[in-house]
Tab-separated table of C-alpha atoms and ligand atoms in Angstrom:
chain	number	residue	atom	x	y	z
A	1	UNK	CA	-29.111	-99.801	26.090
A	2	UNK	CA	-31.566	-99.415	28.609
A	3	UNK	CA	-35.520	-98.607	28.312
A	4	UNK	CA	-34.834	-95.246	29.669
A	5	UNK	CA	-33.036	-93.387	27.121
A	6	UNK	CA	-35.479	-90.551	26.052
A	7	UNK	CA	-37.541	-90.755	29.769
A	8	UNK	CA	-36.986	-88.715	32.362
A	9	UNK	CA	-37.942	-89.996	35.824
A	10	UNK	CA	-36.865	-92.096	38.850
A	11	UNK	CA	-36.821	-96.060	39.200
A	12	UNK	CA	-38.492	-96.719	42.300
A	13	UNK	CA	-39.112	-100.202	43.966
A	14	UNK	CA	-42.893	-100.935	44.217
A	15	UNK	CA	-42.774	-101.785	47.631
A	16	UNK	CA	-41.329	-98.110	48.611
A	17	UNK	CA	-44.272	-96.448	46.766
A	18	UNK	CA	-47.479	-95.748	48.332
A	19	UNK	CA	-49.970	-97.976	49.158
A	20	UNK	CA	-52.599	-96.078	46.873
A	21	UNK	CA	-50.154	-96.379	44.053
A	22	UNK	CA	-48.971	-99.674	44.658
A	23	UNK	CA	-52.791	-100.717	44.626
A	24	UNK	CA	-53.117	-98.730	40.808
A	25	UNK	CA	-50.192	-100.670	39.901
A	26	UNK	CA	-51.717	-104.086	41.200
A	27	UNK	CA	-54.892	-103.237	39.093
A	28	UNK	CA	-53.077	-102.178	35.839
A	29	UNK	CA	-51.605	-105.514	36.278
A	30	UNK	CA	-54.761	-107.238	36.568
A	31	UNK	CA	-56.426	-105.151	33.388
A	32	UNK	CA	-53.682	-106.123	31.505
A	33	UNK	CA	-55.035	-109.774	32.041
A	34	UNK	CA	-58.093	-108.681	29.772
A	35	UNK	CA	-56.176	-107.052	26.878
A	36	UNK	CA	-57.695	-107.839	23.351
A	37	UNK	CA	-54.807	-108.196	21.246
A	38	UNK	CA	-54.882	-111.041	18.878
A	39	UNK	CA	-53.182	-109.119	16.035
A	40	UNK	CA	-49.943	-107.826	17.847
A	41	UNK	CA	-49.915	-110.348	21.039
A	42	UNK	CA	-48.911	-107.124	23.066
A	43	UNK	CA	-50.921	-106.886	26.612
A	44	UNK	CA	-50.953	-103.333	27.889
A	45	UNK	CA	-52.818	-102.699	31.201
A	46	UNK	CA	-53.371	-99.245	32.260
A	47	UNK	CA	-55.095	-97.741	35.525
A	48	UNK	CA	-55.975	-94.136	36.464
A	49	UNK	CA	-56.288	-92.807	40.036
A	50	UNK	CA	-58.836	-89.824	39.807
A	51	UNK	CA	-58.726	-86.823	42.255
A	52	UNK	CA	-61.551	-87.995	44.185
A	53	UNK	CA	-59.776	-91.514	44.840
A	54	UNK	CA	-62.123	-93.262	42.345
A	55	UNK	CA	-60.031	-95.670	39.884
A	56	UNK	CA	-60.758	-96.683	36.727
A	57	UNK	CA	-58.814	-99.456	34.628
A	58	UNK	CA	-58.357	-100.286	31.032
A	59	UNK	CA	-56.484	-102.714	28.583
A	60	UNK	CA	-55.383	-102.419	24.890
A	61	UNK	CA	-58.367	-103.199	22.884
A	62	UNK	CA	-57.561	-104.303	18.949
A	63	UNK	CA	-59.492	-104.503	15.893
A	64	UNK	CA	-59.301	-106.175	12.221
A	65	UNK	CA	-59.253	-102.610	11.354
A	66	UNK	CA	-55.684	-101.619	12.863
A	67	UNK	CA	-56.269	-98.390	13.286
A	68	UNK	CA	-59.595	-98.377	15.287
A	69	UNK	CA	-57.979	-99.945	18.135
A	70	UNK	CA	-57.425	-98.252	21.287
A	71	UNK	CA	-54.855	-98.228	23.771
A	72	UNK	CA	-54.872	-99.464	27.602
A	73	UNK	CA	-54.631	-95.834	28.263
A	74	UNK	CA	-57.148	-93.948	26.356
A	75	UNK	CA	-59.299	-96.762	27.450
A	76	UNK	CA	-59.003	-96.546	31.116
A	77	UNK	CA	-59.277	-92.285	30.512
A	78	UNK	CA	-62.593	-92.900	28.494
A	79	UNK	CA	-63.962	-95.307	31.170
A	80	UNK	CA	-63.453	-92.536	33.847
A	81	UNK	CA	-64.471	-89.736	31.330
A	82	UNK	CA	-67.637	-91.306	30.896
A	83	UNK	CA	-68.764	-91.450	34.590
A	84	UNK	CA	-68.014	-87.692	34.820
A	85	UNK	CA	-64.566	-87.892	36.230
A	86	UNK	CA	-62.304	-85.333	34.621
A	87	UNK	CA	-59.381	-84.552	37.357
A	88	UNK	CA	-56.732	-87.236	37.963
A	89	UNK	CA	-53.494	-88.054	40.245
A	90	UNK	CA	-51.969	-90.860	38.686
A	91	UNK	CA	-51.932	-93.269	36.035
A	92	UNK	CA	-50.426	-96.359	35.514
A	93	UNK	CA	-48.862	-98.152	32.513
A	94	UNK	CA	-47.967	-101.962	32.136
A	95	UNK	CA	-46.844	-103.820	29.199
A	96	UNK	CA	-44.783	-106.831	28.861
A	97	UNK	CA	-41.464	-105.992	27.831
A	98	UNK	CA	-39.200	-107.526	30.289
A	99	UNK	CA	-36.270	-105.295	29.249
A	100	UNK	CA	-37.924	-102.144	29.095
A	101	UNK	CA	-40.421	-99.602	30.404
A	102	UNK	CA	-42.969	-98.978	27.752
A	103	UNK	CA	-44.142	-95.587	27.814
A	104	UNK	CA	-47.525	-94.316	26.757
A	105	UNK	CA	-47.750	-93.721	22.785
A	106	UNK	CA	-47.898	-90.206	21.230
A	107	UNK	CA	-51.514	-90.034	21.124
A	108	UNK	CA	-52.225	-91.584	24.311
A	109	UNK	CA	-49.799	-88.535	25.811
A	110	UNK	CA	-51.655	-85.831	23.781
A	111	UNK	CA	-55.144	-87.523	24.849
A	112	UNK	CA	-54.260	-87.358	28.311
A	113	UNK	CA	-52.723	-84.074	28.502
A	114	UNK	CA	-56.194	-82.655	27.579
A	115	UNK	CA	-56.987	-83.079	31.234
A	116	UNK	CA	-53.957	-81.972	33.222
A	117	UNK	CA	-50.350	-83.007	34.594
A	118	UNK	CA	-50.349	-86.326	36.130
A	119	UNK	CA	-48.005	-88.644	37.812
A	120	UNK	CA	-47.022	-91.283	35.427
A	121	UNK	CA	-46.015	-94.732	36.430
A	122	UNK	CA	-44.611	-97.332	34.329
A	123	UNK	CA	-43.274	-101.020	35.115
A	124	UNK	CA	-42.958	-104.182	33.318
A	125	UNK	CA	-43.181	-107.758	34.155
A	126	UNK	CA	-41.735	-108.814	37.386
A	127	UNK	CA	-43.131	-105.611	38.989
A	128	UNK	CA	-40.429	-104.531	41.207
A	129	UNK	CA	-39.157	-101.602	39.384
A	130	UNK	CA	-41.566	-98.516	38.378
A	131	UNK	CA	-40.113	-95.755	36.503
A	132	UNK	CA	-41.936	-92.639	38.123
A	133	UNK	CA	-42.372	-89.623	35.799
A	134	UNK	CA	-45.030	-87.405	34.606
A	135	UNK	CA	-47.125	-86.454	31.815
A	136	UNK	CA	-45.331	-82.852	31.717
A	137	UNK	CA	-42.484	-84.579	31.453
A	138	UNK	CA	-43.195	-87.043	28.366
A	139	UNK	CA	-45.007	-84.527	26.442
A	140	UNK	CA	-43.347	-81.137	27.617
A	141	UNK	CA	-44.851	-78.938	24.497
A	142	UNK	CA	-48.796	-80.503	24.170
A	143	UNK	CA	-51.002	-79.270	21.781
A	144	UNK	CA	-53.235	-76.636	23.176
A	145	UNK	CA	-56.130	-75.516	21.294
A	146	UNK	CA	-56.891	-71.384	21.228
A	147	UNK	CA	-59.251	-69.945	19.080
A	148	UNK	CA	-58.096	-66.639	17.470
A	149	UNK	CA	-60.602	-66.147	15.143
A	150	UNK	CA	-62.187	-63.428	17.509
B	1	ZN	ZN1	-51.466	-95.213	23.576
């Protein structure tokens, strides 16, 4: 069974992607090396390209109290958001499963959807093949807050 069973998107060779996306992927690969994951040993790196061209990286950060850990994608977004960046072009997720693409978890999809649709690039060790999709494809019916209380 392939990793793409529940994901829509296209698998594209890294070398065929735009140079700025290749750079974004390299940044996520490097960020992954900083993952703090003594419990799961599951390293994840992420990077986000802001609308203005700036770039932020993130890694997963675990905690002895498991549920206060943070995923790489939310780490990268939080770094960008805390610098006033709220508009994004693309996000990259890199994990270590050689046999599959590791997509953002449900919590990260919802978190990122707060800031609009983005292109999502997912790659895996070897960094040759890249699954190219979008947040709207990964989370087609996201929760949106509406206040109907008048
Ligand atoms: Zn997540």
